[in-house]
CSV table of C-alpha atoms in Angstrom, one decimal:
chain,number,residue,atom,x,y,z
A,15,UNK,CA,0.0,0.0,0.0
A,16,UNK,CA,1.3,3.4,-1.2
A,17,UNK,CA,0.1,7.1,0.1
A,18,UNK,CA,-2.0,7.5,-2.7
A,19,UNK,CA,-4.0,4.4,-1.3
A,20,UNK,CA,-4.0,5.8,2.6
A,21,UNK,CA,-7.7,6.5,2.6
A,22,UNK,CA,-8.4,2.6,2.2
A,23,UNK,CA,-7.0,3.0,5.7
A,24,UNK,CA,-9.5,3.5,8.4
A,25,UNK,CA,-8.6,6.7,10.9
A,26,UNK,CA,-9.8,8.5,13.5
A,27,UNK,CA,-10.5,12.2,12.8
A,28,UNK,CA,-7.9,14.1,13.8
A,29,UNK,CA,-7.9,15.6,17.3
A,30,UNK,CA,-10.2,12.8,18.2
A,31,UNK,CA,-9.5,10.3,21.1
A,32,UNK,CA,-10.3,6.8,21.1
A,33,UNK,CA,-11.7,5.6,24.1
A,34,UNK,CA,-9.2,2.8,24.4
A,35,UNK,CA,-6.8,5.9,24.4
A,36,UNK,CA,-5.0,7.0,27.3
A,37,UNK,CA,-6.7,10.8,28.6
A,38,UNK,CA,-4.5,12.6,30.4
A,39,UNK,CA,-7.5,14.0,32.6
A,40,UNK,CA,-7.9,10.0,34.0
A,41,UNK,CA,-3.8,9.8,34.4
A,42,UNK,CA,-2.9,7.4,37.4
A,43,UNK,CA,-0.9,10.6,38.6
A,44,UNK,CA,2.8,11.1,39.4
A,45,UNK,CA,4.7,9.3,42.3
A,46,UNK,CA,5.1,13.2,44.0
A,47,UNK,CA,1.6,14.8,44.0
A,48,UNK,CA,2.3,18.0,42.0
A,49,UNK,CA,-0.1,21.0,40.7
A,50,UNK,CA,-1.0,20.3,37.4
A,51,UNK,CA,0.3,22.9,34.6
A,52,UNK,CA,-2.1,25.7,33.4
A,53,UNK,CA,-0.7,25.0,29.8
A,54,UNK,CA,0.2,21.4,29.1
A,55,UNK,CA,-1.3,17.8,30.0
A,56,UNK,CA,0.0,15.5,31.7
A,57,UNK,CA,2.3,13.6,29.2
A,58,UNK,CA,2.7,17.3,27.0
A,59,UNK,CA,4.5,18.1,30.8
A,60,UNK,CA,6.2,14.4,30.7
A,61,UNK,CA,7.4,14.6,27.3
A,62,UNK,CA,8.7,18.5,28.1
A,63,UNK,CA,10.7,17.2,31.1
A,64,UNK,CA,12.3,13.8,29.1
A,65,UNK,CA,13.3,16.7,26.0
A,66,UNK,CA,15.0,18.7,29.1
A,67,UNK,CA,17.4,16.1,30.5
A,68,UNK,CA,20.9,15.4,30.7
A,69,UNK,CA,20.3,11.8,29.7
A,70,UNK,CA,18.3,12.8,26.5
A,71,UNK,CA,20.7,15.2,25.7
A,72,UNK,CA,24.0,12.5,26.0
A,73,UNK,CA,21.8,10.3,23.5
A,74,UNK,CA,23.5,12.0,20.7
A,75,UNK,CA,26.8,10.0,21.5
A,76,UNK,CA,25.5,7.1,22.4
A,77,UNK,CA,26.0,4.2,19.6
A,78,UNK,CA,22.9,2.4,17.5
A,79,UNK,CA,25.3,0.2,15.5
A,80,UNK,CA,28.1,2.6,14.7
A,81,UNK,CA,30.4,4.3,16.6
A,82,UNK,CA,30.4,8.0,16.9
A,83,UNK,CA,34.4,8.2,15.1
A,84,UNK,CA,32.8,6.1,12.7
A,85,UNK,CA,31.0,8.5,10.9
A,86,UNK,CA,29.0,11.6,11.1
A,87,UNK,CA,25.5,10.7,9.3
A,88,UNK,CA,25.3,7.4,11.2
A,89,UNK,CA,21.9,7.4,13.3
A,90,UNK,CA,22.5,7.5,17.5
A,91,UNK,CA,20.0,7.0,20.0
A,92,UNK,CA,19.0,10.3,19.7
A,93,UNK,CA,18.1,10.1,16.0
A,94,UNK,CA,17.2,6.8,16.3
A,95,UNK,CA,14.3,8.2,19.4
A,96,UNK,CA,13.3,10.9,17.3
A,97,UNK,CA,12.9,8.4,14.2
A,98,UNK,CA,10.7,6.2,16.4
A,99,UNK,CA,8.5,9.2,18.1
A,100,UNK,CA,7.3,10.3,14.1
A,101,UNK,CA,6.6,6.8,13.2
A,102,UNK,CA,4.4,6.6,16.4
A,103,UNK,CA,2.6,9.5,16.6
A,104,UNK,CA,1.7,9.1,12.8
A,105,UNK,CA,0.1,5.8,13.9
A,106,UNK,CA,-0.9,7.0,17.1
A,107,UNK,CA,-3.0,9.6,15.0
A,108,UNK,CA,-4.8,7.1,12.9
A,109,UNK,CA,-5.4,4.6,15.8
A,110,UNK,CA,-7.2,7.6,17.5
A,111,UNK,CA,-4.5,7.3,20.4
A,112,UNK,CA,-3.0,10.1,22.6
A,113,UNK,CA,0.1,11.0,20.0
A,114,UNK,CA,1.8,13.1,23.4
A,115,UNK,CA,1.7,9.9,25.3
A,116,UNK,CA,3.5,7.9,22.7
A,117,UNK,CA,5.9,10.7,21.9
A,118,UNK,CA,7.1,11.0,25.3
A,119,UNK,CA,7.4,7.1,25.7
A,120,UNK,CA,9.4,7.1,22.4
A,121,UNK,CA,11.9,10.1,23.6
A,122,UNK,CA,12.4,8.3,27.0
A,123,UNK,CA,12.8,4.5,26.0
A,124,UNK,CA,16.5,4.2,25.9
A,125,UNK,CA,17.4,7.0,28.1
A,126,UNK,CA,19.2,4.2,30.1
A,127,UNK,CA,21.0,2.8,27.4
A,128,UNK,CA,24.6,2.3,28.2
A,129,UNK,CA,27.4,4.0,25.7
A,130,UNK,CA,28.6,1.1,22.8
A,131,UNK,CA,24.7,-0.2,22.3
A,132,UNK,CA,23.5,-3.5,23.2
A,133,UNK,CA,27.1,-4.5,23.5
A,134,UNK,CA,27.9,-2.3,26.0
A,135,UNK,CA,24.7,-3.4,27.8
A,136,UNK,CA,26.3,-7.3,27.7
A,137,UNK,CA,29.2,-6.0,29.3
A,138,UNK,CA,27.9,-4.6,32.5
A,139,UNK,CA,25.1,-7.3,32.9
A,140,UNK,CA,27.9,-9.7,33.0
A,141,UNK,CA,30.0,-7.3,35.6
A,142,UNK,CA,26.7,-6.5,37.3
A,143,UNK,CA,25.9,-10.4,37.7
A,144,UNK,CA,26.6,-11.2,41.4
A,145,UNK,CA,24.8,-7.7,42.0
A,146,UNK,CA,21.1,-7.3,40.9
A,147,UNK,CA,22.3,-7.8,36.6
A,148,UNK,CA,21.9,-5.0,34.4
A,149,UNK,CA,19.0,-4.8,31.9
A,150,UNK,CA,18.8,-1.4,30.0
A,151,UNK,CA,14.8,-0.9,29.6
A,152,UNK,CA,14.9,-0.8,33.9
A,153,UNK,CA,17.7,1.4,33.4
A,154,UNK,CA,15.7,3.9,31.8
A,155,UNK,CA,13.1,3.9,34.4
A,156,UNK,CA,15.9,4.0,37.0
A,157,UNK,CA,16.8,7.5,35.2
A,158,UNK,CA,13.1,9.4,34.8
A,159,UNK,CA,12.3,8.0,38.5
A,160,UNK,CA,15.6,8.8,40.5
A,161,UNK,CA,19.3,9.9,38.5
A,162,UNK,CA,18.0,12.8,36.9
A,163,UNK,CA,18.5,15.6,39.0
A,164,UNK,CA,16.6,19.0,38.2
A,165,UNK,CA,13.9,19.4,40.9
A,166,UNK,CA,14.3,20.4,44.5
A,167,UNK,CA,11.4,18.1,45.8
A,168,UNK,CA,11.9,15.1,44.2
A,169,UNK,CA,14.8,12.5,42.4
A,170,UNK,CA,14.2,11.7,38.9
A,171,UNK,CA,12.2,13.8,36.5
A,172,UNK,CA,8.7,12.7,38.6
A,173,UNK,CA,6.9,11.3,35.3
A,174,UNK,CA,3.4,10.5,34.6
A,175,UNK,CA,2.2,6.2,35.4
A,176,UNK,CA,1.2,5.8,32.0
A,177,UNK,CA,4.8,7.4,30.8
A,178,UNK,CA,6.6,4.8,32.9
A,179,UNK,CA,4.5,2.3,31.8
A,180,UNK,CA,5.5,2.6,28.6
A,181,UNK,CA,9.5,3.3,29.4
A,182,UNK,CA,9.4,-0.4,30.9
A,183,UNK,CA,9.1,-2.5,28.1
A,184,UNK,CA,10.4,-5.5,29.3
A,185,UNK,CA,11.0,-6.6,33.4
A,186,UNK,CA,11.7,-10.1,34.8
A,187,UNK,CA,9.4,-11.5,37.3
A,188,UNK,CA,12.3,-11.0,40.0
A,189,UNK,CA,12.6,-6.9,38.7
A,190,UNK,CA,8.8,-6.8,38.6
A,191,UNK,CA,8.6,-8.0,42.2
A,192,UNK,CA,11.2,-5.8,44.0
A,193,UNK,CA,9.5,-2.8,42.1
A,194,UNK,CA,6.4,-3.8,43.2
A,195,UNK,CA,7.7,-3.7,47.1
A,196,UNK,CA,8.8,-0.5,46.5
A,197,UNK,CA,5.4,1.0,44.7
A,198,UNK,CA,2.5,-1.5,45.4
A,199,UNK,CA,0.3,-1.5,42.1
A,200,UNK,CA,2.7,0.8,40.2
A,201,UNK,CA,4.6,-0.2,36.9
A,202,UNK,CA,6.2,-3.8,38.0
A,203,UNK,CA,2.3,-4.9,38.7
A,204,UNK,CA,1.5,-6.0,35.4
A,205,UNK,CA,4.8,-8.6,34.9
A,206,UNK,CA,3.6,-10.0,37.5
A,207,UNK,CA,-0.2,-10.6,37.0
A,208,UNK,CA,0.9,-10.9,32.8
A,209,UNK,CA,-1.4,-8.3,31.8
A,210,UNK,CA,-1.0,-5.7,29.2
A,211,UNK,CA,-0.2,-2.1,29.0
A,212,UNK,CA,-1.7,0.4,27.3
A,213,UNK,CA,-2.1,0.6,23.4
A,214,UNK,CA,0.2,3.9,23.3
A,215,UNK,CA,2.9,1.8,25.3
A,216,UNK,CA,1.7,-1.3,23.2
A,217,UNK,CA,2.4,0.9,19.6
A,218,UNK,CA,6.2,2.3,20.8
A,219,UNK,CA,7.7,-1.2,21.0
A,220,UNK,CA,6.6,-1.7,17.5
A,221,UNK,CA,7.8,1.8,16.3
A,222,UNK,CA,11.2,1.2,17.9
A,223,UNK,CA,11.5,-2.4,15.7
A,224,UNK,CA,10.2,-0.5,12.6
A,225,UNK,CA,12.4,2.1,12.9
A,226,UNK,CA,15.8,0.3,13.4
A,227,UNK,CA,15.4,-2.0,10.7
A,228,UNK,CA,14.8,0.6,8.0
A,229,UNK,CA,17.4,3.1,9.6
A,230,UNK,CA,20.0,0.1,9.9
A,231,UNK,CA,19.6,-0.8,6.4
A,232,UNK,CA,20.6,3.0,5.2
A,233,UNK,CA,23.4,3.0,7.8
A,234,UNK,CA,24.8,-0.4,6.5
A,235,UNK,CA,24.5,0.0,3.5
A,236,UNK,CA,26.2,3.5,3.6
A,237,UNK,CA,29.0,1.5,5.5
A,238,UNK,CA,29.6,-0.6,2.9
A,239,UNK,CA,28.9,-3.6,4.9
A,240,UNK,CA,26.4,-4.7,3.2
A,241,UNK,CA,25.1,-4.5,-0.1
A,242,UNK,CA,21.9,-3.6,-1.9
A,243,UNK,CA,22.4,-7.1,-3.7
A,244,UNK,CA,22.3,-8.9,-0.5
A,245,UNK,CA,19.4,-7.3,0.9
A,246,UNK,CA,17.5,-8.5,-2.5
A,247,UNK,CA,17.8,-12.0,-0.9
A,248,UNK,CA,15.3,-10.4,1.4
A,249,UNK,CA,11.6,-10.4,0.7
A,250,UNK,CA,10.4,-7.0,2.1
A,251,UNK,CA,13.4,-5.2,0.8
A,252,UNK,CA,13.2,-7.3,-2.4
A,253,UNK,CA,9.7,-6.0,-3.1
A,254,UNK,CA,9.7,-2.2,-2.2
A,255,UNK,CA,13.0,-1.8,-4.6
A,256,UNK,CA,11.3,-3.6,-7.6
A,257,UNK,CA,8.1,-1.7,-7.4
A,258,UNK,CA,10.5,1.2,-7.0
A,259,UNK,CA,12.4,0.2,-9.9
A,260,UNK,CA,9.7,-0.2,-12.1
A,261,UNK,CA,8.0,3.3,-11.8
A,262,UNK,CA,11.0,5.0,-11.7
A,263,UNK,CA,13.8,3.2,-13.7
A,264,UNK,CA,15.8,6.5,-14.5
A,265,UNK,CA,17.1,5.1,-10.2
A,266,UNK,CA,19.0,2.6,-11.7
A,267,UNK,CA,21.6,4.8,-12.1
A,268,UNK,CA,20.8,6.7,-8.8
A,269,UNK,CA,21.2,4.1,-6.2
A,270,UNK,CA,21.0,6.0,-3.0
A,271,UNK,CA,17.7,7.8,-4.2
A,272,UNK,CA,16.9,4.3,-4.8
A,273,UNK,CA,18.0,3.3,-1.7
A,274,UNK,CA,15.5,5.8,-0.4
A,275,UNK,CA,12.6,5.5,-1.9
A,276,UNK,CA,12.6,1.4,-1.4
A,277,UNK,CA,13.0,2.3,2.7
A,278,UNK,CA,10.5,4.9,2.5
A,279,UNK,CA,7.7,2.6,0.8
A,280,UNK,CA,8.9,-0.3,3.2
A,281,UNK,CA,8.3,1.8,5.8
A,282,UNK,CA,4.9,3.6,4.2
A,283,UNK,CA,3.3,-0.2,4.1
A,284,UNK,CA,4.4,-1.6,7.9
A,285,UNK,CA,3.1,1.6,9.1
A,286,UNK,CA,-0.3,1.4,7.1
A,287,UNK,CA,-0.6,-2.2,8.1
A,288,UNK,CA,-0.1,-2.1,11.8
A,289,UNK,CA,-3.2,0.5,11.6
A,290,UNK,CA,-4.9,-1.9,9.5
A,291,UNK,CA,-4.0,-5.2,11.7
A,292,UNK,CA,-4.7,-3.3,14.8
A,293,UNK,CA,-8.3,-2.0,14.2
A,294,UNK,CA,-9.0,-5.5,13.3
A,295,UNK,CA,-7.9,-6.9,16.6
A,296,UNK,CA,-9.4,-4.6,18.8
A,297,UNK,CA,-12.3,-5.3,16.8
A,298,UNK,CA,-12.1,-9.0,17.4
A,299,UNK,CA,-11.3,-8.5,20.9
A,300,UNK,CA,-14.1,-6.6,21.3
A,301,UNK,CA,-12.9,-4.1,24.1
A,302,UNK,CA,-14.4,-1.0,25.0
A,303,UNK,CA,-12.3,0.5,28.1
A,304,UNK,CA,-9.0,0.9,28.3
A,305,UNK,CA,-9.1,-1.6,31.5
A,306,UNK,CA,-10.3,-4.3,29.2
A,307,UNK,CA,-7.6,-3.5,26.9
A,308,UNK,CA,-5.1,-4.4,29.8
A,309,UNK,CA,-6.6,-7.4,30.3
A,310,UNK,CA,-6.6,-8.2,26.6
A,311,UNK,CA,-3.7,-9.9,24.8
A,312,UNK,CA,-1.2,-8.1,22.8
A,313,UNK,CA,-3.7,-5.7,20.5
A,314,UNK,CA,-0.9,-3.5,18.3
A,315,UNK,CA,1.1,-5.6,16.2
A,316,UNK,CA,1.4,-6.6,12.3
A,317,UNK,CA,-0.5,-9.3,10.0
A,318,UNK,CA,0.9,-12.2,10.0
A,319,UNK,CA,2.5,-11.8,6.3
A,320,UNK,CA,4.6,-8.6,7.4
A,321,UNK,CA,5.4,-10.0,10.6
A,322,UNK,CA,7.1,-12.8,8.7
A,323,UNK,CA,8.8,-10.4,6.6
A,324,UNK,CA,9.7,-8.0,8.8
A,325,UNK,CA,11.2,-11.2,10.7
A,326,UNK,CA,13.3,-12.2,7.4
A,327,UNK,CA,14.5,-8.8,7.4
A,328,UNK,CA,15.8,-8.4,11.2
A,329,UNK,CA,17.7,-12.4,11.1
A,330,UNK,CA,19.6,-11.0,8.2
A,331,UNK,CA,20.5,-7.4,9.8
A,332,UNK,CA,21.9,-9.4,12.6
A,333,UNK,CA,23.5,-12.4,10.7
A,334,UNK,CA,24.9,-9.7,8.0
A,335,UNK,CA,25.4,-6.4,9.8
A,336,UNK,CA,25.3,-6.8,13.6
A,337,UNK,CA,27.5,-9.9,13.6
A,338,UNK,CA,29.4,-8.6,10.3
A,339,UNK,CA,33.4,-9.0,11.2
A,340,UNK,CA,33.7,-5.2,11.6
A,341,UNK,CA,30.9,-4.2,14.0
A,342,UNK,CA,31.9,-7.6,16.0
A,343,UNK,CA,35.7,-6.0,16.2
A,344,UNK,CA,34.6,-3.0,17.3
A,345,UNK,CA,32.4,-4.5,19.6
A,346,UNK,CA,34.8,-6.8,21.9
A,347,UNK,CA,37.1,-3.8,22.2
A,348,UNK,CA,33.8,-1.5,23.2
A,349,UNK,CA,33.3,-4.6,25.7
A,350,UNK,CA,36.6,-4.7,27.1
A,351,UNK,CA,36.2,-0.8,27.7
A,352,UNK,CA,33.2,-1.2,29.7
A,353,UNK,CA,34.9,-4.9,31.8
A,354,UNK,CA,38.2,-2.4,32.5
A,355,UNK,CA,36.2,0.8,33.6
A,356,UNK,CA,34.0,-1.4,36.1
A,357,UNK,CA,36.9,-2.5,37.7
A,358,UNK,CA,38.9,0.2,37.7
A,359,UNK,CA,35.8,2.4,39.5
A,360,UNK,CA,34.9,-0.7,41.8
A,361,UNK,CA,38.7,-0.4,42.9
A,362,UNK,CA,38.8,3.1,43.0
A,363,UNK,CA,35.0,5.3,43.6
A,364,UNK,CA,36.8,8.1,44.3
A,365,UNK,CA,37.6,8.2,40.8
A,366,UNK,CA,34.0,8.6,39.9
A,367,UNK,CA,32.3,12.0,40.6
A,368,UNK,CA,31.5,12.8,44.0
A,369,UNK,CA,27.9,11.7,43.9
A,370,UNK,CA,28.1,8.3,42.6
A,371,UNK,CA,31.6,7.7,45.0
A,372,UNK,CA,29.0,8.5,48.0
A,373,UNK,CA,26.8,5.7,47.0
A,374,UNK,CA,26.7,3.3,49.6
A,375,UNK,CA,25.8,0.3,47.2
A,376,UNK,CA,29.0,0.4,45.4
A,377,UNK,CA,28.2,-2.0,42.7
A,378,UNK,CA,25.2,0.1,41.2
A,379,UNK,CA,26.5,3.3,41.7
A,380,UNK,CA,29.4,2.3,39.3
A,381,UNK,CA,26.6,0.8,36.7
A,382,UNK,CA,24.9,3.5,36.6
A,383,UNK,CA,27.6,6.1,36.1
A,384,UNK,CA,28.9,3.9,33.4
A,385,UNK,CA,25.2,3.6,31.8
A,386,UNK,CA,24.8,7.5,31.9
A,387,UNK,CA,28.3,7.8,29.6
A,388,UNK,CA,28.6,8.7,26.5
A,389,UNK,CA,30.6,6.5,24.0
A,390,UNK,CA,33.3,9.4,23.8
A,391,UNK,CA,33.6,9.9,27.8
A,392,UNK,CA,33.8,6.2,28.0
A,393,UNK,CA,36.8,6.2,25.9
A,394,UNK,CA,38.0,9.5,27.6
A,395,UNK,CA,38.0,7.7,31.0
A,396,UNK,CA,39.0,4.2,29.7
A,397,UNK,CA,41.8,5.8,28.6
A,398,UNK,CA,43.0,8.3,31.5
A,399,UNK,CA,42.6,5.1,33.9
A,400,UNK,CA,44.4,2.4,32.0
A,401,UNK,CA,46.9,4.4,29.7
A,402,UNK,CA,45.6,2.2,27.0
A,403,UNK,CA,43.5,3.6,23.8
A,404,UNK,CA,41.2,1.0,22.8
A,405,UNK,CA,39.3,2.7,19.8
């Protein structure tokens, strides 16, 4: 499906809520009871807050795939947030969901992320093991609810339920149970009784998947590790490039407009059928309130063709591009930076700034002064403790 065939589509008028939409007016409220603002919502004031902090802003060096010496136009969590907030509110819109809501859940999802990406994220779980692990979706909550530090009243950036909600994408029964000491009925509540979250929260885990595999292709392709002929192996790409191709063969001899107009009608189509596939199961499922949505299966999601293509298409970003010889280089030394700095501020906390040194659980403190780096400081303070330049 193609723009021009967008009004096949059924969508909400705009400005309209569903009422399986979260309304700020019926938010669960903020952990510290504050006055609500004469100009913003609730999740207009979260989203406001997330765009104001010191963790959003150190997104721009944190890694996606590449490093930031690796090249300028290579996307970063930032990018990559910002890429994954359009593609939600877009759908959010259509859906008849709250598009503030899912923009502030995008901006905020990997504000714990760790400098070096998911590698880096390996390498303190496994330092973190003996202490509590390291899992970078309750990283992020950690941030909003307690590291930032802006407000005289309270830790963290004091963020909406249905905003946390959506930040905690993933939590192990063990996670989910010591939140849930700490905040009885809060955000850990629904790993443990397996219910859902919202359809906001629901749409920015799919966002985030759509949004890295088209961005990853562009980045690895402009990398050079891999090739447009490879990714013609792949069904979804496959198909995008030869409708492309055969409207517009004058591309041939353009291949990155090429390049971008396949992505863009890849994208175009997964958006237009998670709309599609969504109405349909909330249909099915026959809810009405959003309460009956929680207690509904998994209602956001794709048909069952493009979730088998979209499938195809991640296996071979991480057979051809995550695991490609290069990125896994880079990746061990990225590791080794992350082993070397744990030890080195476990040994010594004074090294650390004054704040985290304090910390009476030592083990944590140094996680999450390492998480809260970017990929350059890492490097910087690898390299002033250990004399050694990794990267």
């Amino acid at each position: 499906m193609l723009l021009s065939d967008l009004a096949e589509v059924p969508v909400q008028a705009a400005g309209s809520l569903s009422l399986l939409a979260c309304d700020p007016a019926e938010t669960r409220g903020r952990r510290h009871p504050e006055p609500a603002a004469p100009t913003r919502n609730a999740f207009q004031r979260d989203r406001d807050r997330i765009v104001h902090s010191t963790a959003f802003r150190r997104l721009v060096y944190k890694t996606q795939v590449f490093l930031n010496h690796e090249g300028d136009l290579f996307r970063t969590r930032l990018t990559h947030s910002l890429e994954v907030a359009q593609l939600g509110r877009s759908i959010a819109r259509a859906l008849g969901l709250n598009e503030d809501l899912v923009e502030a859940v995008a901006l905020a999802h990997d504000l714990g992320h760790t400098p070096f990406g998911h590698a880096g994220q390996d390498a303190l779980n496994e330092c973190m093991a003996e202490h509590g692990g390291f899992e970078h979706n309750l990283q992020s909550l950690r941030v909003v609810d307690k590291l930032e530090e802006r407000y005289p009243a309270f830790d963290g950036l004091n963020l909406s339920f249905e905003t946390r909600e959506g930040v905690l994408k993933h939590c192990s029964r063990a996670n989910a149970e010591h939140l849930e000491l700490a905040e009885p009925g809060g955000v850990g509540r629904r790993f443990i009784e397996r219910t859902q979250p919202s359809l906001e929260a629901q749409l920015c885990n799919l966002a985030d998947a759509i949004a890295y595999n088209a961005h990853d292709i562009d980045d690895g392709v402009r990398s050079g590790l891999i090739s447009t002929e490879q990714l013609l192996q792949v069904e979804l790409f496959a198909h995008y490039h030869h409708q492309t191709l055969a409207e517009h063969p004058t591309l041939a001899q353009k291949p990155r407009r090429l390049l971008y107009e396949t992505i863009r009608r890849m994208l175009s189509d997964q958006v237009y059928d998670v709309i599609d596939t969504t109405g349909q199961a909330v249909a099915r499922a026959g809810v009405c309130t959003l309460a009956e949505v929680r207690l509904a299966g998994p209602l956001v999601g794709f048909s069952t063709d493009m979730k088998s293509r979209s499938s195809e298409l991640k296996k071979f970003l991480f057979a051809q591009l995550y695991r490609h010889p290069q990125v896994m280089h880079t990746t061990g030394q990225a590791q080794q930076a992350v082993r070397e700095l744990f030890a080195a501020y476990v040994t010594k906390p004074a090294e650390m700034s004054a704040d985290f040194a304090a910390n009476q659980d030592l083990h944590r403190s140094v996680a999450d002064y390492i998480a809260g780096m970017t990929d350059r400081f890492a490097l910087r303070e690898h390299e002033r403790l250990t004399g050694r330049k990794l990267l």
